[in-house]
Every structure is written in C-alpha cells, then in structure tokens.
Short mmCIF file of C-alpha atoms and ligand atoms in Angstrom, two decimals:
data_model
loop_
_atom_site.label_atom_id
_atom_site.label_comp_id
_atom_site.label_asym_id
_atom_site.label_seq_id
_atom_site.Cartn_x
_atom_site.Cartn_y
_atom_site.Cartn_z
CA MET A 214 0.00 0.00 0.00
CA ASN A 215 1.38 3.38 -0.99
CA SER A 216 0.77 5.27 2.24
CA GLU A 217 2.49 8.06 4.15
CA VAL A 218 1.65 10.74 6.69
CA ASN A 219 1.74 14.36 5.48
CA LYS A 220 2.81 17.47 7.39
CA ASP A 221 -0.71 17.90 8.82
CA GLY A 222 -0.51 14.40 10.30
CA HIS A 223 -3.02 13.11 7.74
CA LEU A 224 -2.87 9.64 6.27
CA VAL A 225 -2.10 9.84 2.55
CA ILE A 226 -2.83 6.87 0.30
CA GLY A 227 -1.99 6.72 -3.38
CA GLY A 228 -0.93 10.35 -3.12
CA CYS A 229 -4.39 11.43 -1.83
CA ASP A 230 -5.05 12.92 1.60
CA THR A 231 -7.67 10.60 3.11
CA VAL A 232 -9.13 13.40 5.24
CA GLU A 233 -9.73 15.47 2.12
CA LEU A 234 -11.27 12.46 0.40
CA VAL A 235 -13.83 12.08 3.19
CA LYS A 236 -14.56 15.81 3.02
CA GLU A 237 -15.19 15.54 -0.69
CA PHE A 238 -16.96 12.17 -0.97
CA GLY A 239 -18.44 11.71 2.53
CA SER A 240 -18.18 8.69 4.82
CA THR A 241 -18.27 5.73 5.13
CA LEU A 242 -15.89 5.73 2.19
CA TYR A 243 -13.96 2.81 0.71
CA LEU A 244 -10.87 3.65 -1.25
CA PHE A 245 -8.85 1.42 -3.52
CA ASP A 246 -5.30 2.18 -4.51
CA GLU A 247 -4.86 1.33 -8.17
CA ASN A 248 -1.10 0.83 -8.00
CA THR A 249 -1.39 -1.68 -5.13
CA LEU A 250 -4.01 -3.62 -7.06
CA ARG A 251 -1.90 -3.70 -10.20
CA SER A 252 1.25 -4.59 -8.30
CA MET A 253 -0.47 -7.61 -6.72
CA CYS A 254 -1.64 -8.84 -10.13
CA ARG A 255 1.94 -8.53 -11.33
CA GLU A 256 3.39 -10.19 -8.24
CA PHE A 257 1.25 -13.30 -8.76
CA LYS A 258 2.06 -13.47 -12.46
CA ARG A 259 5.76 -12.93 -11.81
CA GLU A 260 6.25 -15.24 -8.81
CA PHE A 261 4.40 -18.16 -10.36
CA GLY A 262 5.29 -17.43 -13.99
CA GLN A 263 9.04 -17.25 -13.44
CA ARG A 264 8.97 -20.65 -11.72
CA TYR A 265 6.37 -22.26 -13.96
CA GLU A 266 5.76 -20.65 -17.28
CA ASP A 267 2.51 -22.45 -17.96
CA THR A 268 0.64 -20.69 -15.14
CA THR A 269 -2.70 -18.91 -15.53
CA VAL A 270 -3.73 -16.43 -12.86
CA VAL A 271 -7.49 -16.13 -12.50
CA PHE A 272 -8.85 -13.52 -10.07
CA ALA A 273 -11.70 -14.76 -7.88
CA GLY A 274 -14.28 -12.05 -8.54
CA LYS A 275 -16.21 -12.81 -5.36
CA ALA A 276 -13.42 -11.10 -3.37
CA CYS A 277 -14.41 -7.76 -4.92
CA LEU A 278 -15.67 -7.05 -8.39
CA ASN A 279 -16.90 -3.87 -9.97
CA ARG A 280 -16.51 -2.36 -13.41
CA SER A 281 -13.39 -0.45 -12.52
CA ILE A 282 -11.61 -3.44 -10.96
CA ALA A 283 -12.67 -5.62 -13.90
CA SER A 284 -11.15 -3.10 -16.35
CA ILE A 285 -7.88 -3.04 -14.43
CA LEU A 286 -7.70 -6.86 -14.37
CA LYS A 287 -8.34 -6.89 -18.08
CA GLU A 288 -5.46 -4.48 -18.63
CA GLU A 289 -3.25 -6.62 -16.41
CA ASP A 290 -4.15 -9.66 -18.52
CA ILE A 291 -5.52 -11.60 -15.56
CA GLY A 292 -8.35 -14.12 -15.92
CA LEU A 293 -11.57 -13.97 -13.92
CA ASP A 294 -13.49 -16.54 -11.91
CA VAL A 295 -17.19 -15.73 -11.78
CA VAL A 296 -19.84 -17.52 -9.75
CA SER A 297 -23.00 -15.91 -11.02
CA ALA A 298 -24.70 -14.28 -13.96
CA GLY A 299 -24.30 -11.05 -12.00
CA GLU A 300 -20.52 -11.26 -11.78
CA TYR A 301 -20.41 -12.08 -15.47
CA ALA A 302 -22.64 -9.09 -16.28
CA ILE A 303 -20.14 -6.78 -14.55
CA ALA A 304 -17.26 -8.31 -16.51
CA GLU A 305 -19.20 -8.26 -19.76
CA SER A 306 -20.02 -4.58 -19.29
CA VAL A 307 -16.32 -3.77 -19.69
CA ASN A 308 -15.83 -6.30 -22.52
CA PHE A 309 -13.82 -8.64 -20.35
CA PRO A 310 -12.74 -11.44 -22.70
CA ALA A 311 -15.02 -14.44 -22.15
CA ASP A 312 -12.22 -16.80 -23.08
CA MET A 313 -10.46 -15.76 -19.85
CA ILE A 314 -13.46 -16.51 -17.66
CA TYR A 315 -13.91 -19.54 -15.40
CA LEU A 316 -17.40 -20.35 -14.15
CA HIS A 317 -17.72 -21.75 -10.64
CA GLY A 318 -20.53 -22.56 -8.25
CA ASN A 319 -22.23 -25.48 -6.56
CA ASN A 320 -25.65 -24.62 -7.96
CA LYS A 321 -25.25 -22.99 -11.34
CA SER A 322 -28.59 -22.39 -13.00
CA ALA A 323 -29.32 -23.70 -16.49
CA GLU A 324 -29.38 -20.07 -17.58
CA GLU A 325 -25.90 -19.46 -16.16
CA LEU A 326 -24.58 -22.58 -17.88
CA ARG A 327 -26.18 -21.51 -21.17
CA THR A 328 -24.53 -18.08 -20.83
CA ALA A 329 -21.16 -19.75 -20.33
CA LEU A 330 -21.70 -21.96 -23.38
CA LYS A 331 -22.99 -19.18 -25.60
CA ASN A 332 -20.10 -16.89 -24.74
CA ARG A 333 -17.49 -19.64 -24.87
CA PHE A 334 -16.07 -19.21 -21.37
CA ALA A 335 -12.55 -20.55 -20.92
CA ARG A 336 -13.69 -23.20 -18.45
CA ILE A 337 -16.75 -24.42 -16.65
CA VAL A 338 -15.75 -25.95 -13.33
CA VAL A 339 -18.25 -28.73 -12.73
CA ASP A 340 -19.23 -29.25 -9.11
CA GLY A 341 -21.45 -32.37 -9.05
CA PHE A 342 -23.12 -35.19 -10.99
CA ASP A 343 -26.37 -33.31 -11.63
CA GLU A 344 -24.44 -30.45 -13.15
CA LEU A 345 -22.37 -32.81 -15.28
CA LYS A 346 -25.51 -34.33 -16.80
CA LEU A 347 -27.27 -31.00 -17.25
CA LEU A 348 -24.24 -29.36 -18.83
CA ALA A 349 -23.77 -32.27 -21.23
CA LYS A 350 -27.38 -31.87 -22.42
CA LEU A 351 -27.15 -28.10 -22.73
CA ALA A 352 -23.85 -28.32 -24.62
CA GLU A 353 -25.32 -30.84 -27.03
CA LYS A 354 -28.23 -28.50 -27.67
CA ALA A 355 -25.94 -25.50 -28.08
CA GLY A 356 -23.74 -27.47 -30.48
CA CYS A 357 -20.50 -26.78 -28.66
CA ILE A 358 -18.02 -28.76 -26.61
CA PRO A 359 -16.99 -26.75 -23.53
CA ASP A 360 -13.67 -27.27 -21.77
CA ILE A 361 -14.45 -28.40 -18.26
CA LEU A 362 -12.64 -29.06 -15.01
CA LEU A 363 -14.00 -31.27 -12.26
CA ARG A 364 -13.88 -29.80 -8.79
CA ILE A 365 -12.63 -32.42 -6.35
CA THR A 366 -12.57 -32.19 -2.56
CA PRO A 367 -9.08 -33.38 -1.71
CA GLU A 368 -9.74 -33.91 2.01
CA VAL A 369 -6.97 -31.61 3.10
CA ASP A 370 -7.37 -29.40 6.14
CA ALA A 371 -6.39 -25.83 5.30
CA HIS A 372 -6.21 -24.85 9.00
CA THR A 373 -8.40 -21.83 8.59
CA HIS A 374 -11.76 -20.63 9.98
CA LYS A 375 -14.46 -23.33 9.70
CA HIS A 376 -16.66 -21.09 7.55
CA ILE A 377 -13.95 -20.74 4.93
CA THR A 378 -12.66 -24.32 4.87
CA THR A 379 -13.72 -26.15 1.73
CA GLY A 380 -11.23 -28.96 1.23
CA LEU A 381 -12.63 -31.46 3.72
CA SER A 382 -15.12 -34.22 3.02
CA GLY A 383 -18.63 -33.11 3.85
CA SER A 384 -18.13 -29.82 2.04
CA LYS A 385 -21.00 -28.71 -0.19
CA PHE A 386 -18.47 -27.99 -2.93
CA GLY A 387 -17.08 -30.41 -5.45
CA PHE A 388 -17.01 -34.17 -5.90
CA PRO A 389 -15.96 -35.96 -2.73
CA LEU A 390 -12.76 -37.89 -3.31
CA PHE A 391 -14.52 -41.25 -2.85
CA ASP A 392 -16.85 -40.43 -5.78
CA ALA A 393 -14.35 -38.62 -7.97
CA ASP A 394 -13.43 -41.75 -9.94
CA ARG A 395 -17.04 -42.06 -11.14
CA ALA A 396 -17.06 -38.34 -12.02
CA VAL A 397 -13.99 -38.70 -14.22
CA SER A 398 -15.31 -41.76 -16.03
CA MET A 399 -18.71 -40.12 -16.57
CA ALA A 400 -17.15 -36.86 -17.82
CA MET A 401 -14.89 -38.76 -20.20
CA SER A 402 -17.82 -40.68 -21.60
CA LEU A 403 -19.90 -37.58 -22.32
CA GLU A 404 -19.11 -36.58 -25.86
CA SER A 405 -20.40 -33.04 -25.59
CA LEU A 406 -17.88 -32.20 -22.86
CA ASN A 407 -14.12 -31.89 -23.03
CA LEU A 408 -12.54 -32.80 -19.71
CA VAL A 409 -9.26 -30.93 -19.56
CA GLY A 410 -8.36 -31.24 -15.92
CA LEU A 411 -9.11 -31.05 -12.24
CA HIS A 412 -9.86 -28.25 -9.82
CA CYS A 413 -9.74 -27.92 -6.07
CA HIS A 414 -9.99 -25.09 -3.57
CA ILE A 415 -9.25 -26.01 0.01
CA GLY A 416 -10.14 -22.79 1.77
CA SER A 417 -9.35 -19.14 2.20
CA LEU A 418 -6.78 -17.21 4.22
CA ILE A 419 -4.37 -20.14 4.35
CA ASN A 420 -1.28 -19.01 6.18
CA GLU A 421 0.84 -22.10 5.57
CA THR A 422 2.22 -23.61 2.41
CA GLN A 423 1.91 -27.20 3.68
CA PRO A 424 -1.83 -27.66 2.91
CA TYR A 425 -1.13 -26.74 -0.73
CA VAL A 426 1.68 -29.28 -0.88
CA GLU A 427 -0.61 -31.99 0.52
CA THR A 428 -3.32 -30.97 -1.94
CA ILE A 429 -0.97 -31.34 -4.89
CA ASP A 430 -0.01 -34.81 -3.70
CA VAL A 431 -3.65 -35.87 -3.44
CA MET A 432 -4.67 -34.35 -6.77
CA LEU A 433 -1.74 -35.74 -8.72
CA GLY A 434 -2.06 -39.12 -7.03
CA PHE A 435 -5.70 -39.22 -8.07
CA ALA A 436 -4.95 -38.03 -11.62
CA SER A 437 -2.33 -40.71 -12.02
CA GLN A 438 -4.80 -43.41 -10.91
CA MET A 439 -7.29 -42.08 -13.43
CA GLU A 440 -4.64 -42.18 -16.12
CA ARG A 441 -3.95 -45.84 -15.43
CA LYS A 442 -7.62 -46.72 -15.15
CA TYR A 443 -9.21 -44.68 -17.95
CA GLY A 444 -6.34 -43.13 -19.89
CA PHE A 445 -7.28 -39.72 -18.44
CA GLU A 446 -4.77 -37.03 -19.26
CA LEU A 447 -4.38 -34.18 -16.77
CA GLU A 448 -3.80 -31.18 -19.01
CA GLU A 449 -4.64 -28.58 -16.34
CA LEU A 450 -4.47 -28.54 -12.57
CA ASP A 451 -6.33 -25.66 -10.93
CA ILE A 452 -5.49 -25.38 -7.24
CA GLY A 453 -7.91 -22.55 -6.43
CA GLY A 454 -7.18 -19.55 -4.24
CA GLY A 455 -6.73 -19.06 -0.51
CA PHE A 456 -3.48 -17.09 -0.43
CA PRO A 457 -3.21 -15.03 2.73
CA VAL A 458 -2.80 -11.37 3.49
CA ARG A 459 -1.61 -9.75 6.70
CA TYR A 460 -4.58 -8.16 8.40
CA THR A 461 -2.78 -7.29 11.62
CA VAL A 462 0.78 -6.86 12.77
CA ASN A 463 0.47 -10.17 14.60
CA SER A 464 -0.61 -12.21 11.58
CA PRO A 465 2.02 -14.30 9.80
CA ASN A 466 3.93 -12.59 7.06
CA VAL A 467 4.24 -15.22 4.37
CA LYS A 468 5.21 -13.99 0.94
CA ILE A 469 3.49 -15.03 -2.29
CA ALA A 470 6.95 -16.16 -3.46
CA ALA A 471 6.99 -18.79 -0.69
CA PHE A 472 3.65 -20.20 -1.90
CA ALA A 473 4.81 -20.14 -5.51
CA GLU A 474 8.00 -21.95 -4.57
CA ALA A 475 6.29 -24.63 -2.49
CA ILE A 476 3.50 -25.26 -5.02
CA VAL A 477 5.63 -25.29 -8.14
CA SER A 478 8.45 -27.38 -6.75
CA ARG A 479 6.00 -29.99 -5.44
CA LEU A 480 4.08 -30.04 -8.70
CA ILE A 481 7.24 -30.71 -10.67
CA SER A 482 8.69 -33.27 -8.27
CA ARG A 483 5.44 -35.24 -7.90
CA CYS A 484 4.81 -35.29 -11.66
CA ASN A 485 8.32 -36.61 -12.16
CA ALA A 486 7.90 -39.20 -9.43
CA LEU A 487 4.59 -40.35 -10.94
CA ASP A 488 5.97 -40.21 -14.45
CA MET A 489 3.24 -37.82 -15.53
CA PRO A 490 3.56 -35.00 -18.06
CA LEU A 491 3.48 -31.55 -16.43
CA PRO A 492 -0.01 -30.03 -16.57
CA SER A 493 -0.69 -26.32 -16.92
CA LEU A 494 -1.21 -24.70 -13.52
CA THR A 495 -4.10 -22.39 -12.67
CA ILE A 496 -4.39 -20.37 -9.48
CA GLU A 497 -7.39 -18.34 -8.37
CA PRO A 498 -6.31 -15.71 -5.84
CA GLY A 499 -9.03 -13.34 -4.70
CA ARG A 500 -8.24 -11.85 -1.32
CA ALA A 501 -4.49 -11.58 -1.84
CA ILE A 502 -4.99 -9.46 -4.96
CA VAL A 503 -7.51 -6.92 -3.65
CA ALA A 504 -7.40 -6.90 0.15
CA ARG A 505 -4.42 -4.60 0.67
CA ALA A 506 -5.55 -2.23 -2.05
CA GLY A 507 -8.69 -1.30 -0.07
CA VAL A 508 -9.07 0.95 2.97
CA ALA A 509 -12.30 1.79 4.78
CA LEU A 510 -12.69 5.33 6.11
CA TYR A 511 -15.24 6.00 8.83
CA ARG A 512 -16.24 9.14 10.73
CA VAL A 513 -16.28 8.90 14.53
CA GLY A 514 -19.58 9.85 16.18
CA MET A 515 -20.43 9.02 19.78
CA ILE A 516 -17.83 7.99 22.29
CA LYS A 517 -18.96 6.12 25.38
CA ASP A 518 -17.17 4.93 28.51
CA VAL A 519 -18.78 1.86 30.05
CA SER A 520 -18.34 0.78 33.68
CA GLY A 521 -14.96 2.42 33.75
CA LEU A 522 -13.77 -0.59 31.75
CA LYS A 523 -14.35 0.01 28.12
CA ARG A 524 -14.36 2.95 25.80
CA TYR A 525 -16.53 2.54 22.71
CA ILE A 526 -15.74 4.68 19.71
CA SER A 527 -18.73 4.45 17.39
CA VAL A 528 -18.27 4.98 13.69
CA ASP A 529 -20.74 5.64 10.89
CA GLY A 530 -20.37 2.20 9.32
CA GLY A 531 -19.89 -1.33 10.64
CA MET A 532 -21.33 -4.73 9.88
CA ALA A 533 -23.38 -3.51 6.93
CA ASP A 534 -20.18 -2.66 5.03
CA ASN A 535 -17.86 -5.14 6.77
CA ILE A 536 -19.49 -8.25 8.19
CA ARG A 537 -16.19 -10.11 8.52
CA PRO A 538 -15.53 -9.41 12.24
CA ALA A 539 -19.07 -10.55 13.12
CA LEU A 540 -19.00 -13.57 10.83
CA TYR A 541 -15.44 -14.87 11.17
CA GLU A 542 -14.07 -12.99 14.16
CA ALA A 543 -11.83 -11.30 11.62
CA GLU A 544 -9.27 -8.91 13.04
CA TYR A 545 -8.17 -5.56 11.67
CA GLU A 546 -5.88 -2.71 12.58
CA ALA A 547 -7.01 0.93 12.53
CA LEU A 548 -5.58 4.39 12.79
CA ILE A 549 -6.88 7.90 13.15
CA ALA A 550 -6.47 9.23 9.62
CA ASN A 551 -6.44 12.89 10.67
CA ASN A 552 -3.89 12.27 13.43
CA ALA A 553 -1.89 9.44 11.95
CA ALA A 554 1.47 10.15 13.56
CA ALA A 555 0.21 10.53 17.15
CA GLU A 556 1.12 8.09 19.86
CA ASP A 557 -1.28 5.24 20.69
CA THR A 558 -2.19 5.89 24.30
CA ASP A 559 -5.80 4.66 24.69
CA THR A 560 -7.30 1.20 24.49
CA VAL A 561 -10.67 1.40 22.77
CA THR A 562 -13.27 -0.73 21.02
CA ILE A 563 -14.44 0.45 17.62
CA ALA A 564 -18.16 -0.18 17.32
CA GLY A 565 -20.34 -0.06 14.25
CA LYS A 566 -23.63 1.81 14.22
CA TYR A 567 -25.97 -1.10 13.54
CA CYS A 568 -28.48 -2.58 15.94
CA GLU A 569 -26.59 -5.68 17.01
CA SER A 570 -24.21 -6.11 19.92
CA GLY A 571 -22.05 -8.17 17.58
CA ASP A 572 -21.48 -5.14 15.38
CA ILE A 573 -17.98 -4.47 16.64
CA LEU A 574 -15.33 -3.71 14.05
CA ILE A 575 -12.30 -3.96 16.34
CA LYS A 576 -12.13 -5.17 19.93
CA GLU A 577 -9.50 -3.59 22.11
CA ILE A 578 -7.18 -1.61 19.93
CA LYS A 579 -4.61 0.98 20.95
CA LEU A 580 -5.20 4.37 19.37
CA PRO A 581 -4.33 8.00 20.07
CA PRO A 582 -7.14 9.83 21.93
CA ALA A 583 -10.10 9.98 19.54
CA ALA A 584 -12.77 12.66 19.30
CA CYS A 585 -16.11 13.02 17.57
CA GLY A 586 -15.47 13.98 13.93
CA ASP A 587 -12.16 12.11 13.66
CA ILE A 588 -11.67 9.78 10.75
CA ILE A 589 -10.82 6.17 11.40
CA ALA A 590 -8.98 4.33 8.63
CA VAL A 591 -9.16 0.53 8.57
CA PRO A 592 -6.58 -0.90 6.16
CA VAL A 593 -6.78 -4.23 4.32
CA CYS A 594 -10.50 -3.88 3.62
CA GLY A 595 -10.37 -4.52 -0.11
CA ALA A 596 -11.57 -8.15 -0.04
CA TYR A 597 -14.96 -9.54 0.96
CA CYS A 598 -16.21 -6.33 2.60
CA ILE A 599 -18.00 -4.48 -0.20
CA PRO A 600 -19.17 -7.70 -1.93
CA MET A 601 -20.72 -8.93 1.33
CA ALA A 602 -22.15 -5.53 2.23
CA SER A 603 -25.86 -5.22 2.91
CA ASN A 604 -28.45 -2.54 3.46
CA TYR A 605 -29.03 -3.74 7.01
CA ASN A 606 -30.97 -1.17 9.06
CA ALA A 607 -31.78 0.40 5.66
CA SER A 608 -28.27 1.76 5.56
CA LEU A 609 -26.74 3.13 2.40
CA LYS A 610 -23.90 1.15 0.85
CA PRO A 611 -20.75 3.27 0.84
CA ALA A 612 -19.21 5.16 -2.02
CA ILE A 613 -15.95 3.83 -3.46
CA VAL A 614 -13.09 5.88 -4.85
CA MET A 615 -10.05 4.69 -6.79
CA VAL A 616 -6.90 6.62 -6.00
CA LYS A 617 -3.79 6.78 -8.09
CA GLU A 618 -0.76 9.02 -7.83
CA GLY A 619 -2.59 11.93 -6.25
CA ALA A 620 -5.83 11.69 -8.25
CA ALA A 621 -9.08 10.23 -6.96
CA ARG A 622 -12.04 9.15 -9.04
CA ILE A 623 -15.34 7.87 -7.80
CA ILE A 624 -15.95 4.34 -9.07
CA ARG A 625 -19.16 3.61 -7.21
CA LYS A 626 -21.71 6.15 -6.07
CA ARG A 627 -23.03 5.97 -2.54
CA ASP A 628 -26.55 4.49 -2.32
CA THR A 629 -29.25 7.10 -1.96
CA LEU A 630 -32.44 7.02 0.07
CA GLN A 631 -34.29 6.66 -3.27
CA ASP A 632 -32.31 3.46 -3.92
CA LEU A 633 -33.75 2.01 -0.74
CA VAL A 634 -37.34 2.37 -1.88
CA ARG A 635 -36.86 2.00 -5.64
CA ASN A 636 -37.79 -1.70 -5.79
CA ASP A 637 -40.45 -1.71 -3.07
CA LEU A 638 -44.05 -1.86 -4.22
CA LEU A 639 -47.15 -1.09 -2.22
N1 LLP B 969 -11.59 -20.13 -5.95
C1 LLP B 969 -12.71 -20.63 -5.41
C2 LLP B 969 -13.36 -21.77 -6.06
C3 LLP B 969 -13.24 -20.06 -4.25
O1 LLP B 969 -14.35 -20.56 -3.72
C4 LLP B 969 -12.60 -18.94 -3.66
C5 LLP B 969 -13.14 -18.30 -2.46
C6 LLP B 969 -11.43 -18.45 -4.27
C7 LLP B 969 -10.95 -19.08 -5.41
C8 LLP B 969 -10.69 -17.27 -3.74
O2 LLP B 969 -10.21 -17.47 -2.46
P1 LLP B 969 -9.25 -16.35 -1.80
O3 LLP B 969 -7.98 -16.32 -2.62
O4 LLP B 969 -9.96 -15.07 -1.86
O5 LLP B 969 -9.03 -16.82 -0.42
N2 LLP B 969 -15.99 -14.43 2.63
C9 LLP B 969 -14.81 -15.08 3.18
C10 LLP B 969 -13.99 -15.75 2.11
C11 LLP B 969 -14.79 -16.74 1.28
C12 LLP B 969 -13.99 -17.37 0.19
C13 LLP B 969 -14.88 -18.07 -0.78
N3 LLP B 969 -14.20 -18.68 -1.86
C14 LLP B 969 -14.01 -14.05 3.96
O6 LLP B 969 -14.42 -12.90 4.04
O7 LLP B 969 -12.98 -14.38 4.55
#
C-alpha cells in the first residue's frame, strides 16, 4: 500500500489525503489504490510465472468485483473466476474477454450454464453429478463442446476458519474424493464435454504452504490413478485460491513467493515421481490481490465509557459494510487518519452503528485519543467487505473511490435514500 503521513498528520494513500477524500466524498468511504491492485496482479504473475511458465492467474471475482476493478484486471491480462450471472454481467459490461473466464458454483442455474456456453467461457468448473448431466445436455443443444474441469474435494485441512474451509469431506463444494473416480469416467464418456483437468480449492486465508503441498499430492495421485484406469490425461491442474494477506501486525507474514516456490516445486517433483507429463497450472487468488488495495474510512460519532472498563468509539459504518468481524471474528488494525502520527495511548473498542451487539469492528485496539469527527482508517479492507455488504438497518452502501498518484475518481456512487425504496411496491 502506498501510504504516508503528510505534514498535517493526515494519512495519505496513493498520493491522496484521506481526510480530504472524506470531506469531498463523505463517509463511510472505501478507497482502492490502483497501484497496489496492479502490483499484486503482477506479483502473482511474476512469482508463479518465473517458476512455472505455464501458469494462468485467475482472479476470484467474489473477493471484490466492480466495473473499474474488472477493467484493471483486463489491462493486467488476468483471468476472472465468476460464480453468477451477476458477476459475469459486470465483466461483460467492460468487454472482459469471455475466453479468460472460469465459471464456478455449486448450484449454477441452467441459464448461467447456457450463458457460459454461448459466450465460450474458458472453463466451466463442474461441481457435481447433476451439473455434469445438465451441462452435457445443454452443450449438445448449443452445439459446442466446452472445456471443463472437475472440482474435487481433496480432504486436506487448510487450517483456517471453519466457515472458509472447503477442502474437507462433507463440504458442499465439489465431488468428494470417494466419488471422484465415477465423475472422471462419466465426464470422459460424455461426448459433448471436453474434460481438460481437475480443480480444487481447500479454503481461504491459508497461512501455511503445507496444505497446498498436501493438496498437490492428493490431486496428482488421483490423476495418475485415473490415467492408469481410464487413460485420463491431466492437461490442467487448478489449485484454487486461498493465499493469505496480513490483516494485523500479529498475523504471519508469508510472501506469495513462498507459496509459488512450495507449489511449483511440489508439482514438478510429484509429476516426475509419478511419471506424468506436467499439466498447466491455474491459481485463483481473490483476497491476496484486492485486500491490501482497499481501505475503509469512517467518521467517529459518539464515544462512550462503560463501567470504567471500556471505551466505545462508534463509527458511521460497521457490519453492513464489513461483516467479517461478526462472521469470522476477523481482526483488523485501525488508525486515526487525521492524526496518523500521534502516539497510541488509549485502548478502545471500535463499534459499528448497527443494531446488534455483535457489530464491533475492532475489539481492544490501541489508538491515540479519539474525538467526535475524527476519521478512522481501517486498512486491508479490499476483499470480501464491499461484496458482502448489505443494506441492514436500511443503511446506504458506501461510495468507493479509486486513488492513483494523487488523483481520486469515484468508481461507485453511494446508495441514496431513493435506492432504498426503488424496488419496493405497495
Ligand atoms: N476459488 C474458489 C473456487 C473459491 O471458492 C474462492 C473463495 C477463491 C478461489 C478465492 O479465495 P481467496 O484467494 O480469496 O481466499 N468471505 C470469506 C472468504 C470466502 C472465500 C470463498 N471462496 C471471507 O471474508 O474471509
């Protein structure tokens, strides 16, 4: 993140004074720094590409997708994983090339599958037997043969929060390993589908490289069995996303390079050991590409001391724009954007404004003394905040600005009160 503190003690991001941004665009305000976003796209391409040329980087749109981000990804020549007609509509609106789009989801509608077929998406990642049969029929009707991957649950524990673990048996995603043999033989027998490889995604915010290494062992071991049994050829191995970011100073600081090194070296060594040709490698980072680029800016309102124990600093946003602390006990850092160089002397709790006791953004954080009207900046808010935002308490979803080298442009207007009633009928 390109940040500094200016002579007024204000936090400056992407060359823009965050206090001025809030004055101009109001709060709650989300800002994205374009250079950070681009540099993360490049870091993934570089770190994996220099070790394994045949790597495709596909951004997981669910982490945060809007027209501006989609245009930047397109310029950076990054693929896109979409999970709904809605995500595709955003991509399509900026002419994102369909042949760089992967379609995911455990319950794709026939309409979504038809859209993928009609527009010739790069891949459809098939999640279950019903989908396999439906897609085969639809493809036959559409007169095309889509390239598909089968999503397999490799039964590897990613050691992350239970809500974002997807690699263990019992997950709603993918073919369980015990049934994956049948899935491969069925997919190979369906003439209207072209099975090019296997997919897996074991979870999100994975701080260790070991679960990826185990996953590669399982996936390649399975592929090699399928080769012996059915002559299946693994042309592509997609290992999903899950790469971590540092939310707080205490979280592990593992570099993308370390993941690239562990994944690529295991892929090569296992393929050699199993005497398999090297497949192309696909990765689907979401969080690690956008999280650090985004910062939430809130205005402080009421401050309350409770039982001489706790000081609550209430801000004008909260769980409606960032549900992650309430949902996953996610932790964040914060600073006072208009007093960014001051010493942290007070221990406070930053509370959201919504009608739930669980609407706490940060429990127990050290900050300089805060006052009504101050601006609180919460870094690393670029992933899974805006996409999971709601209009809870009939709140207005925040505006978003993109900053770059001293210039700010609004990329999403704040909701208006009219928006709240627009779709309601009497
Ligand atoms: N590929 C697939 C098939 C996925 O399901 C996901 C995320 C990704 C890639 C990207 O994972 P990432 O690199 O962003 O970890 N709302 C949760 C995260 C849910 C992740 C869902 N799937 C959160 O706020 O932590």
